[in-house]
PDB file of C-alpha atoms in Angstrom:
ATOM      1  CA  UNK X   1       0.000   0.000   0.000  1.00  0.00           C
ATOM      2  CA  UNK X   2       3.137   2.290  -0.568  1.00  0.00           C
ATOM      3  CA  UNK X   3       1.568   5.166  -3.180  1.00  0.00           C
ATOM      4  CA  UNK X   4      -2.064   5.468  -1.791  1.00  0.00           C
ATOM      5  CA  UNK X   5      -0.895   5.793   1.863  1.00  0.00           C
ATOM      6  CA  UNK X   6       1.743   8.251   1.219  1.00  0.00           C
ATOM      7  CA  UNK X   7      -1.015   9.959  -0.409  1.00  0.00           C
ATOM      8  CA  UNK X   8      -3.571   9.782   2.429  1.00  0.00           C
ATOM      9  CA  UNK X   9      -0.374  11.215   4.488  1.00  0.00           C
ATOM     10  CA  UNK X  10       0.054  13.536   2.073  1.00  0.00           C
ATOM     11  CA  UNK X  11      -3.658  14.695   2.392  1.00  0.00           C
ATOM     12  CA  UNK X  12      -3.680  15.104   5.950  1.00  0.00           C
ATOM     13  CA  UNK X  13      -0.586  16.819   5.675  1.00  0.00           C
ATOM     14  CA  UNK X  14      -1.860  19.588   2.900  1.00  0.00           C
ATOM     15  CA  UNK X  15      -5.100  19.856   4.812  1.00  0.00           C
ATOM     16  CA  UNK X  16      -3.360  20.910   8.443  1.00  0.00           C
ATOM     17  CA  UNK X  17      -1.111  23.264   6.613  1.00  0.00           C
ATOM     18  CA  UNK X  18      -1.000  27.370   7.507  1.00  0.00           C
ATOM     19  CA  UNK X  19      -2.708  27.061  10.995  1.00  0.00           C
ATOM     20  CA  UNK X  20      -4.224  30.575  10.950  1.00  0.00           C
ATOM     21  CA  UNK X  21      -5.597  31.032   7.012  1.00  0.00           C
ATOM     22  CA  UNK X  22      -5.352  28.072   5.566  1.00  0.00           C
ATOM     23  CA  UNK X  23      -4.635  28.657   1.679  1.00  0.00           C
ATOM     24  CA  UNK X  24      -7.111  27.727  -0.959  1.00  0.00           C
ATOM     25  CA  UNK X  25      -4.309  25.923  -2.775  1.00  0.00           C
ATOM     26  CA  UNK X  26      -3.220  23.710  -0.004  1.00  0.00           C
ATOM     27  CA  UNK X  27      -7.073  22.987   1.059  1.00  0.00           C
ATOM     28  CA  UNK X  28      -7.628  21.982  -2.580  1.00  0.00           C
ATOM     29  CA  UNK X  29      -4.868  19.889  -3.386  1.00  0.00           C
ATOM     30  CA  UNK X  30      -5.738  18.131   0.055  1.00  0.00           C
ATOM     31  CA  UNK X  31      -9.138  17.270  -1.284  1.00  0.00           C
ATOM     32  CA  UNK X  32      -7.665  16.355  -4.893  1.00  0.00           C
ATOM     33  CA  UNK X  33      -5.223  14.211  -2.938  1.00  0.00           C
ATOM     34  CA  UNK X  34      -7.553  12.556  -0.712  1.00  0.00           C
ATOM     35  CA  UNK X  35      -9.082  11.689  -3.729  1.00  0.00           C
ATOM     36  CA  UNK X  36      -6.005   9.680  -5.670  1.00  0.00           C
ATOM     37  CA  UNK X  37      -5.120   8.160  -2.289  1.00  0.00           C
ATOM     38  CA  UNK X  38      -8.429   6.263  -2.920  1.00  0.00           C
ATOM     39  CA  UNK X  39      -8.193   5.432  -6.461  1.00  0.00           C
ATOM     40  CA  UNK X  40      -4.686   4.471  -5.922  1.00  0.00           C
ATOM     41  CA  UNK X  41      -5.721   1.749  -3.202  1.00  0.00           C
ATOM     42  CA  UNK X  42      -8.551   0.508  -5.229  1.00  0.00           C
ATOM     43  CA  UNK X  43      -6.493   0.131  -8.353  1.00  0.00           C
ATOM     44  CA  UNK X  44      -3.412  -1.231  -6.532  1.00  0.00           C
ATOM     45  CA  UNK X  45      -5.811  -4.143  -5.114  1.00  0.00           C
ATOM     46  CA  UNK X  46      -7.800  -4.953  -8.303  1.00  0.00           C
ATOM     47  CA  UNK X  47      -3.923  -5.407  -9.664  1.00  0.00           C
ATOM     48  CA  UNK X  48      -2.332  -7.294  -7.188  1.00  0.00           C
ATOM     49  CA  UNK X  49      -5.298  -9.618  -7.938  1.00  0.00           C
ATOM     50  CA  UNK X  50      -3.887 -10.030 -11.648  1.00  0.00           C
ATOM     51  CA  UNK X  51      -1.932 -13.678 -11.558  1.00  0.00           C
ATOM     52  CA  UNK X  52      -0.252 -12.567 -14.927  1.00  0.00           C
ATOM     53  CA  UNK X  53       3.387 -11.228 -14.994  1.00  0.00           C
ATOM     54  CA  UNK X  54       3.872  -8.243 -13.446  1.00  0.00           C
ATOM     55  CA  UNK X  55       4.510  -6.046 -15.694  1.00  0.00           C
ATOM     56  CA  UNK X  56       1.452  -6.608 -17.281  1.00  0.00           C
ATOM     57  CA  UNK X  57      -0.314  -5.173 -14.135  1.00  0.00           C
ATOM     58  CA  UNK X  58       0.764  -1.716 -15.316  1.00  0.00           C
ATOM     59  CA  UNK X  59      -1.566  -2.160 -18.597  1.00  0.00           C
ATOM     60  CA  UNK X  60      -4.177  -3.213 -16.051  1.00  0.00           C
ATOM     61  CA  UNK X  61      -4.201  -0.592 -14.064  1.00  0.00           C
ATOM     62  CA  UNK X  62      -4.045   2.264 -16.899  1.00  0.00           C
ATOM     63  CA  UNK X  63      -7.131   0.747 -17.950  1.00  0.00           C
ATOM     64  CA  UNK X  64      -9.469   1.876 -15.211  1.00  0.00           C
ATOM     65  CA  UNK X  65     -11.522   4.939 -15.597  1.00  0.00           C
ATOM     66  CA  UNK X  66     -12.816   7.781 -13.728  1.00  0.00           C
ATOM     67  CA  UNK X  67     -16.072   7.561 -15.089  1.00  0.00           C
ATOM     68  CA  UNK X  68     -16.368   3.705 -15.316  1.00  0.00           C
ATOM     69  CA  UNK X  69     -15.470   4.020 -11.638  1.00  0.00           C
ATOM     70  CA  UNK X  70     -18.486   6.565 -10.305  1.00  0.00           C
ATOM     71  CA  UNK X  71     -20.251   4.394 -12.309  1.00  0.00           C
ATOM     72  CA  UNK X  72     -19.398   1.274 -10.300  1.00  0.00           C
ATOM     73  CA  UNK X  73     -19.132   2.838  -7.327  1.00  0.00           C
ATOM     74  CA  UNK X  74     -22.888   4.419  -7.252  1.00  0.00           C
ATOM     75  CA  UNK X  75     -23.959   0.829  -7.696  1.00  0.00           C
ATOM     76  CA  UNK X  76     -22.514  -0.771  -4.911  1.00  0.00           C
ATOM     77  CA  UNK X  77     -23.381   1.887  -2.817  1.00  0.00           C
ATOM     78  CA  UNK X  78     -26.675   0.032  -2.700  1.00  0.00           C
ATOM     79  CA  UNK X  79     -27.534  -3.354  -0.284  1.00  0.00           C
ATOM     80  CA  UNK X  80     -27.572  -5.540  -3.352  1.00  0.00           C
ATOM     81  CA  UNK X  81     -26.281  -5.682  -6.422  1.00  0.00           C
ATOM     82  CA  UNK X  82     -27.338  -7.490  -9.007  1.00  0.00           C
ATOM     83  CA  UNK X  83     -23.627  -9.028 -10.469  1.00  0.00           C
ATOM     84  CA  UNK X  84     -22.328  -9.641 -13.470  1.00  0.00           C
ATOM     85  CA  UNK X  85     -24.699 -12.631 -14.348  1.00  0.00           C
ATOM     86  CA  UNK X  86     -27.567 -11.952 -12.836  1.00  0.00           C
ATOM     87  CA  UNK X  87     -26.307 -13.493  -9.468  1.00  0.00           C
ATOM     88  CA  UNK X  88     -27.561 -11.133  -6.470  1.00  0.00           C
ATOM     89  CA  UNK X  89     -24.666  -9.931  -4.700  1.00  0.00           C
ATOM     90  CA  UNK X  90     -25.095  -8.931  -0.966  1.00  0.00           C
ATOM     91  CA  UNK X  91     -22.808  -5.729  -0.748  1.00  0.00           C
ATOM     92  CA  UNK X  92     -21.237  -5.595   3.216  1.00  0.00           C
ATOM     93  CA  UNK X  93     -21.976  -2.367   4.668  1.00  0.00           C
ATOM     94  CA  UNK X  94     -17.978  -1.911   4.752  1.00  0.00           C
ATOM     95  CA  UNK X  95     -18.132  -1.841   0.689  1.00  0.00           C
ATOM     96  CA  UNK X  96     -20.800   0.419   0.871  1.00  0.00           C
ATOM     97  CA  UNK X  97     -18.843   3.231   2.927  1.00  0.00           C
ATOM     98  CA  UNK X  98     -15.746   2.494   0.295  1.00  0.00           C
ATOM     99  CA  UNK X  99     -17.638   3.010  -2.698  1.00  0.00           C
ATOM    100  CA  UNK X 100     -20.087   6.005  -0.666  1.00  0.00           C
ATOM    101  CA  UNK X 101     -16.351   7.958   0.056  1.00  0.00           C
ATOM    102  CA  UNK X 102     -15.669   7.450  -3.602  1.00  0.00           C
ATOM    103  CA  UNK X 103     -18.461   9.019  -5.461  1.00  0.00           C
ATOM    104  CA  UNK X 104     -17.871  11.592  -2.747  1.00  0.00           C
ATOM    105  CA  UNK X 105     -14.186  12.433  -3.137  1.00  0.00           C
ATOM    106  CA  UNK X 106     -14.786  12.150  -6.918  1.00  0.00           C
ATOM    107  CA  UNK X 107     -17.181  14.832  -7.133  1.00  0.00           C
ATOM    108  CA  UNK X 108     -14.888  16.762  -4.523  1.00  0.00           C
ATOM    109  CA  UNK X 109     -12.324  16.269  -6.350  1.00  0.00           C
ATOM    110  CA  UNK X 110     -14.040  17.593  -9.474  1.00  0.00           C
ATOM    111  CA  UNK X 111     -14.634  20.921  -7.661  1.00  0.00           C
ATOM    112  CA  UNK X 112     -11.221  21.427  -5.663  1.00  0.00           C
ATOM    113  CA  UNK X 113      -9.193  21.126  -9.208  1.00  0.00           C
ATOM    114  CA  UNK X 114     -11.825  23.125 -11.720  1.00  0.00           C
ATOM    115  CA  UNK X 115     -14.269  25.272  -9.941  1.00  0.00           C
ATOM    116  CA  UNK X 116     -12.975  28.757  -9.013  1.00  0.00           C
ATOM    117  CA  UNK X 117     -16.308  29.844  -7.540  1.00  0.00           C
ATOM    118  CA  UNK X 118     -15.870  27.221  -4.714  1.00  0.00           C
ATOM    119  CA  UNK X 119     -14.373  27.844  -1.271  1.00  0.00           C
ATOM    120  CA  UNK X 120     -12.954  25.527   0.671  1.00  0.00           C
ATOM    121  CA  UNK X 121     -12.766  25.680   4.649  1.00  0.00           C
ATOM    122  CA  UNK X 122     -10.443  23.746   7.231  1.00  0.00           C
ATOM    123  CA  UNK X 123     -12.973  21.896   8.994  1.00  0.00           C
ATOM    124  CA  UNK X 124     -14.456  20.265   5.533  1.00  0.00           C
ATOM    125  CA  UNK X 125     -11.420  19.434   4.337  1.00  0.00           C
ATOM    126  CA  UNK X 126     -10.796  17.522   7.588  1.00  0.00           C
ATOM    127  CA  UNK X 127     -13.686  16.020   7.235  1.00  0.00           C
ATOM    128  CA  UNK X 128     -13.199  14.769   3.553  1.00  0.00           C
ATOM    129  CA  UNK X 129      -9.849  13.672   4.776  1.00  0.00           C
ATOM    130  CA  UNK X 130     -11.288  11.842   7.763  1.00  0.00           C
ATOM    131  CA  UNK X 131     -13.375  10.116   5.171  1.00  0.00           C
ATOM    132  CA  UNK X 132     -10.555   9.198   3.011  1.00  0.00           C
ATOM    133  CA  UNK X 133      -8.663   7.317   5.756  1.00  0.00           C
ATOM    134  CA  UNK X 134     -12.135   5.749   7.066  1.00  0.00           C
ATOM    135  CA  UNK X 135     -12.594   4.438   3.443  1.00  0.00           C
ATOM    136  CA  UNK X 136      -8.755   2.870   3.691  1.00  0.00           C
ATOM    137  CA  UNK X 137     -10.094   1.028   7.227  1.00  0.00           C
ATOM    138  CA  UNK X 138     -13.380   0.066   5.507  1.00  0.00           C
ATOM    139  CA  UNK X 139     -11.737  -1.559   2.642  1.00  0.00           C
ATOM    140  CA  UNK X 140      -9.271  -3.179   4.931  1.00  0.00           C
ATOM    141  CA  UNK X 141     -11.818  -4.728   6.857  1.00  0.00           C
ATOM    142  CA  UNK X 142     -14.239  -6.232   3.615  1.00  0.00           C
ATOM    143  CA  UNK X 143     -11.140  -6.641   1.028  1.00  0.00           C
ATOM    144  CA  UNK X 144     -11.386 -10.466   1.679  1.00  0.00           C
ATOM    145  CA  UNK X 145     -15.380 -11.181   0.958  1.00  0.00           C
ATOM    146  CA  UNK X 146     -16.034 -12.169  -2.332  1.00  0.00           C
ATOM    147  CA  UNK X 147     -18.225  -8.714  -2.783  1.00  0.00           C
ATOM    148  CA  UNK X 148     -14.798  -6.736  -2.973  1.00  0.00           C
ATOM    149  CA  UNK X 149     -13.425  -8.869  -5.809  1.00  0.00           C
ATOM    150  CA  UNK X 150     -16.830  -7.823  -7.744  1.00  0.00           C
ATOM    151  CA  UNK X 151     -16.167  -4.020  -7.148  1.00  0.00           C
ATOM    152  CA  UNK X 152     -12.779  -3.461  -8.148  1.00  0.00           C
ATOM    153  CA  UNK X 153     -13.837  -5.779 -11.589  1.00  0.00           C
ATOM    154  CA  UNK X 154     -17.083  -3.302 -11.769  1.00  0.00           C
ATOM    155  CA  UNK X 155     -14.456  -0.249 -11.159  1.00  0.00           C
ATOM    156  CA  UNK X 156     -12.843  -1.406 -14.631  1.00  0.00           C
ATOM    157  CA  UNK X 157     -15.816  -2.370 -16.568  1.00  0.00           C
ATOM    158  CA  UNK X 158     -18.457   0.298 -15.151  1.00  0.00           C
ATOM    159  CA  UNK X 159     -20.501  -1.469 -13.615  1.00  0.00           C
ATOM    160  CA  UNK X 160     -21.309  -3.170 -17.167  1.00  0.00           C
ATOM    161  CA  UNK X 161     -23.179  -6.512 -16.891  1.00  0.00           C
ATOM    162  CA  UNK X 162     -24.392  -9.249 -19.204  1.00  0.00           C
ATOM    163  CA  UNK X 163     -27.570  -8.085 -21.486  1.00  0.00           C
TER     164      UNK X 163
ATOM    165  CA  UNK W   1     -40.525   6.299   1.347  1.00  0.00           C
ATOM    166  CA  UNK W   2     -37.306   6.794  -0.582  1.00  0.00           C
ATOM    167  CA  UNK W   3     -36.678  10.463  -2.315  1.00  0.00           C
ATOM    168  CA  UNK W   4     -35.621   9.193  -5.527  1.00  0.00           C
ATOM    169  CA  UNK W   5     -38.635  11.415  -7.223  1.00  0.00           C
ATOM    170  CA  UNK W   6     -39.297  14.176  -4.688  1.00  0.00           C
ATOM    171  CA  UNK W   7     -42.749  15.680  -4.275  1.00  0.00           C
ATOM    172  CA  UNK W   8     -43.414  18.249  -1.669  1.00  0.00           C
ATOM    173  CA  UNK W   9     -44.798  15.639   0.590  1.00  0.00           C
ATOM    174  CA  UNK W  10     -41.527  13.826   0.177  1.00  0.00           C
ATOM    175  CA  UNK W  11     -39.961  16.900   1.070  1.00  0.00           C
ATOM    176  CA  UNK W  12     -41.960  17.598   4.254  1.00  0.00           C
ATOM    177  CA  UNK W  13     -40.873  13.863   4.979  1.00  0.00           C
ATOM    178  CA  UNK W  14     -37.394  14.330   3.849  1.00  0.00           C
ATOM    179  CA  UNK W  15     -37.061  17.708   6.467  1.00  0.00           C
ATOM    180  CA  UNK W  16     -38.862  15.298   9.033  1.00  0.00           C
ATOM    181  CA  UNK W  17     -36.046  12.922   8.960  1.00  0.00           C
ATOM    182  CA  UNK W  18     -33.047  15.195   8.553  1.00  0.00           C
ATOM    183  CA  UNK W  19     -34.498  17.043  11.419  1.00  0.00           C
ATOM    184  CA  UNK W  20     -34.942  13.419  13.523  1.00  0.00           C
ATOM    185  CA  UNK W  21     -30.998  13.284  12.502  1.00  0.00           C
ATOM    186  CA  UNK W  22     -30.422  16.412  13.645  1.00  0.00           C
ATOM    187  CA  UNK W  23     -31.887  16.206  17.716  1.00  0.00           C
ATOM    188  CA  UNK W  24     -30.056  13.275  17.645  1.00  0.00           C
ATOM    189  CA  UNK W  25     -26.960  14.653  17.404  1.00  0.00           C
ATOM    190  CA  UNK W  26     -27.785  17.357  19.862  1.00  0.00           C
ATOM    191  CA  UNK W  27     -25.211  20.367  20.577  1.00  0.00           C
ATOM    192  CA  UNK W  28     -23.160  18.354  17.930  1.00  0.00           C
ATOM    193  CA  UNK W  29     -24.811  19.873  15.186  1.00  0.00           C
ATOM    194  CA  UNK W  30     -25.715  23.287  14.654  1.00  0.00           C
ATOM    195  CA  UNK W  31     -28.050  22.763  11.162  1.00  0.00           C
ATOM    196  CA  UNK W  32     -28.256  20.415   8.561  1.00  0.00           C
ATOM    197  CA  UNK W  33     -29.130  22.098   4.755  1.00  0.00           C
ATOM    198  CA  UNK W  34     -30.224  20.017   1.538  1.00  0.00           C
ATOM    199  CA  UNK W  35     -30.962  20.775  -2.050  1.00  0.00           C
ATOM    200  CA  UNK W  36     -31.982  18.055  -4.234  1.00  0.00           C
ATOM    201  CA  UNK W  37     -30.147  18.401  -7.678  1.00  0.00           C
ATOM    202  CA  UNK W  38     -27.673  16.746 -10.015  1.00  0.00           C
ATOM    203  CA  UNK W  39     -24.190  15.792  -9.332  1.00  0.00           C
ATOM    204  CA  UNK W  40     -21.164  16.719 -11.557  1.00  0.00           C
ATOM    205  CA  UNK W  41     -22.434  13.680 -13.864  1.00  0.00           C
ATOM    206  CA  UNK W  42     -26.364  14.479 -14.034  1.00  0.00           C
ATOM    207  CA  UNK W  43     -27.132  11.215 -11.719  1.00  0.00           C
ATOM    208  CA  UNK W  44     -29.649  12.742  -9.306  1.00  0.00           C
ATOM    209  CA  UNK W  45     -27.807  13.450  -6.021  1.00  0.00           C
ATOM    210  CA  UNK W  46     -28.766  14.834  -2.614  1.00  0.00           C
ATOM    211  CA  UNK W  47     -26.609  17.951  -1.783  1.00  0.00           C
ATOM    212  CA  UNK W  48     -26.430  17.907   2.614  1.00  0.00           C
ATOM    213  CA  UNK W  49     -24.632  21.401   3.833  1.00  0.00           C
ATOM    214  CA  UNK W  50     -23.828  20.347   7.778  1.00  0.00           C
ATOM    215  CA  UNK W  51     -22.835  23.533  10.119  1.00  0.00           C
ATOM    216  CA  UNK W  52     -20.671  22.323  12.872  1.00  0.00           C
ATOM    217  CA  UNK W  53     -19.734  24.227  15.884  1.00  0.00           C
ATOM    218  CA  UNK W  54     -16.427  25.215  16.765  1.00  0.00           C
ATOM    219  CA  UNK W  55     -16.201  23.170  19.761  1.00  0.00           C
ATOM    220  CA  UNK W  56     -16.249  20.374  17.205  1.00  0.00           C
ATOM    221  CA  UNK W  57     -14.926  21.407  13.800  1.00  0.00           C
ATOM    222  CA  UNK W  58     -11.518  22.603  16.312  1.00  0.00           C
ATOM    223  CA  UNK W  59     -11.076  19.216  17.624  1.00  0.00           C
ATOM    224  CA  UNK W  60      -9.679  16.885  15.200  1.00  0.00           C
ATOM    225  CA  UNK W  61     -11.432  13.490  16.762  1.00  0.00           C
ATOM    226  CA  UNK W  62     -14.559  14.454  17.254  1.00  0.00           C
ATOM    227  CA  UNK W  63     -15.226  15.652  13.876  1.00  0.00           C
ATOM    228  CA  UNK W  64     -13.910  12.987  12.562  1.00  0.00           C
ATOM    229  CA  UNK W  65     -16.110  11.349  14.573  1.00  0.00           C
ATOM    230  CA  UNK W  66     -19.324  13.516  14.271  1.00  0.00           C
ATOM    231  CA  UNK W  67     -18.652  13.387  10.493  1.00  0.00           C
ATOM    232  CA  UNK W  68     -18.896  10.104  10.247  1.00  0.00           C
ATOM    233  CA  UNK W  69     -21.570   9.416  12.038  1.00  0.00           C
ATOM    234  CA  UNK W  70     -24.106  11.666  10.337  1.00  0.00           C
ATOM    235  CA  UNK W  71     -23.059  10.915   7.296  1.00  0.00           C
ATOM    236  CA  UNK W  72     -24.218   7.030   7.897  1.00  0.00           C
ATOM    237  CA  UNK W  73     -27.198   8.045   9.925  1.00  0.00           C
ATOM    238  CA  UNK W  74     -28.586  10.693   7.365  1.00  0.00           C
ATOM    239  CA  UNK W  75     -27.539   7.832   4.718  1.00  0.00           C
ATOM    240  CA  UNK W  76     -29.707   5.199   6.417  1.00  0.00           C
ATOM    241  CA  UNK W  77     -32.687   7.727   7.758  1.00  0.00           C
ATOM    242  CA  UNK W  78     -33.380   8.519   4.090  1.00  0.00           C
ATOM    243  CA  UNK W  79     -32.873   5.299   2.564  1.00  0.00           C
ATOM    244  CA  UNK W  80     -30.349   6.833   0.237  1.00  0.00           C
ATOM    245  CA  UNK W  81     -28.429   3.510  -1.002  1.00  0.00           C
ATOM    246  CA  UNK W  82     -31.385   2.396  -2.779  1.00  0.00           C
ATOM    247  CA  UNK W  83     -32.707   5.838  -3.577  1.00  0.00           C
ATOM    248  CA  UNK W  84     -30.962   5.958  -6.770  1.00  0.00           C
ATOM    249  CA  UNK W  85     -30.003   9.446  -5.085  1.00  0.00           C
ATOM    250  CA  UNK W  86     -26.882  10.045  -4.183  1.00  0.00           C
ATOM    251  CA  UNK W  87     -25.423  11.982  -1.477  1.00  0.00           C
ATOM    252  CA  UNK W  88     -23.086  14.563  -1.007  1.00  0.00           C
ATOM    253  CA  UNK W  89     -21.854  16.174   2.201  1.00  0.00           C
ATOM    254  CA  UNK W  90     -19.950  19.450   3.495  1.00  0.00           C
ATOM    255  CA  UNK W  91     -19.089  20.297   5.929  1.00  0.00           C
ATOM    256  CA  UNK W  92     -18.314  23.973   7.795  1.00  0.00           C
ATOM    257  CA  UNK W  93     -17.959  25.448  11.187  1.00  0.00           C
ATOM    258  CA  UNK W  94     -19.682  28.315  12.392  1.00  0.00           C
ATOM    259  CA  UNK W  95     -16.763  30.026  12.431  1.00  0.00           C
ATOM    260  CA  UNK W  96     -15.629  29.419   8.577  1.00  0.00           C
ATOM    261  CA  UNK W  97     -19.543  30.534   7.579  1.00  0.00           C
ATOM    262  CA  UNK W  98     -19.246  34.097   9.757  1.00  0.00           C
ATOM    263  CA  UNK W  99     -16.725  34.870   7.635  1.00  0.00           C
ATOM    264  CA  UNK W 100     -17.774  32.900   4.053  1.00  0.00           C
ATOM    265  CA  UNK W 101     -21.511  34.218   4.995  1.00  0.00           C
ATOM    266  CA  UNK W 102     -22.521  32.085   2.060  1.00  0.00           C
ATOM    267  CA  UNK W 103     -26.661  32.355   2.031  1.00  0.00           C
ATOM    268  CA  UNK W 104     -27.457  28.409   1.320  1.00  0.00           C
ATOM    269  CA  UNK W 105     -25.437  27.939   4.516  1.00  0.00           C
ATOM    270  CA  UNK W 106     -27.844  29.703   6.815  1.00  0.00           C
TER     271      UNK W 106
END
C-alpha cells in the first residue's frame, strides 16, 4: 500500500497546513489528494489480484476509468447488487462506505481542481480527509469477501453486466 | 418512502427525517441544509450542507467522529443507497460561515 498511503499522508498533511488562514491551494490539493489516495488503493488491489506477470499489471491498471469508476461505485453503494450474471450480490456495509467515500471524493475532487467559484474551509477538508482514511479502514476490513473482488472488476468495466 | 422522485410531501418527509438526525446529534450539530439536484455527472444526487460548531470542527477526533456518524445516519434515515439518489456532504464550522456568509449555509 506504498503510493495510496503516502497519499492519504500527504492529504492530511496539505489539509493541516498554515494554521491561521489556511490557503485555498493547499485545502484543494488536500481534497484532490484525498481523492487519488483512494483510487490508488482501489487500483493497486484490483492489480495485485492479476496472476499474470507483473509487468502486465501496469496495462491493467491504466485501464481503469474515472467515469467507469463513479459508475461502479454508485452501484454498490446500494444493499444488493445485481452481479455480473444476474447473481444477487449482498454488498457488506464496509463496501458500501468504500464506494459512498468514492463518489464523494470524486465529485470533490471535481470541484477542488476546476471550480474557481468554490471555497474551501479547514474543517471540511478535515472532514473529507477523515473520510478518506475511514474508506482505507473500511476496505481493509471487507477486502477479503467475495463482494470486494466484484467491485474493483465493476471499477474497470463500469458497472457493465451481461444483457 | 425513498426520495428518488421528490414531491413536496416527500420533502416535508425528507425535512422530518433530517431534522430526527439532527436532535439526535444534539449540541453536535448546529443545522443540517439540503438541495436536491444533479451531481457533476447528471445522476440525481442529494446535496447535505452540515454547520458544525467550533467546539467540534476545532477538535480533530470528534469531527472525525461527528462526520462520520451523520453521514451514515442521514444515509440510512433517508434510505439513500437504494434511492438511486446520491449523497453529497460538506461540511463547515460556524466560524468558517461568519466569515464565508454564504446564504445556502444559513
Amino acid at each position: 500500500m506504498g503510493l495510496s498511503q503516502d497519499l492519504l499522508d500527504l492529504a492530511d498533511h496539505l489539509s493541516r497546513r498554515e494554521r491561521r488562514k489556511p490557503k485555498q491551494a493547499s485545502l484543494r490539493r488536500a481534497i484532490s489528494t484525498a481523492y487519488y489516495a483512494l483510487f490508488h488503493l482501489l487500483i493497486e488491489e484490483a492489480t495485485k489480484r492479476w496472476s499474470g506477470h507483473k509487468d502486465s499489471r501496469i496495462g491493467l491498471a491504466r485501464a481503469f476509468e474515472h467515469t467507469n469508476m463513479d459508475k461502479a461505485s454508485k452501484a454498490f453503494q446500494k444493499s444488493n447488487w445485481q452481479g455480473f450474471d444476474d447473481n444477487n450480490v449482498a454488498i457488506p456495509s464496509d463496501l458500501q462506505k468504500v464506494a459512498l467515500a468514492f463518489t464523494i471524493l470524486q465529485a470533490e475532487r471535481h470541484r477542488a481542481d476546476y471550480s474557481y467559484a468554490a471555497r474551501f474551509t479547514r474543517a471540511g477538508v478535515r472532514g473529507r480527509v477523515k473520510q478518506a482514511q475511514r474508506a482505507f479502514e473500511h476496505w481493509a476490513a471487507v477486502k477479503n469477501n467475495p463482494a470486494a473482488d466484484y467491485y474493483l472488476v465493476a471499477l474497470l468495466t463500469g458497472n457493465r453486466r451481461r444483457d | 418512502m425513498t426520495i428518488s422522485a421528490a414531491t413536496p410531501n416527500d420533502r416535508k418527509w425528507i425535512e422530518n427525517q433530517i431534522e430526527e438526525v439532527k436532535q439526535h446529534f444534539g449540541n453536535d450539530i448546529v443545522k443540517i441544509r439540503y438541495d436536491l439536484d444533479t451531481d457533476w455527472v447528471g445522476d440525481p444526487a442529494i446535496h447535505f450542507r452540515i454547520l458544525l460548531p467550533d467546539t467540534v470542527a476545532d477538535d480533530d477526533d470528534r469531527l472525525g467522529d461527528v462526520t462520520g456518524r451523520v453521514m451514515d445516519e442521514l444515509v440510512e434515515k433517508l434510505g439513500l443507497p437504494e434511492a438511486d439518489r446520491y449523497p453529497y456532504f460538506n461540511f463547515r464550522s460556524q466560524s468558517e460561515q461568519a466569515e464565508l456568509k454564504e446564504p445556502e449555509w444559513d
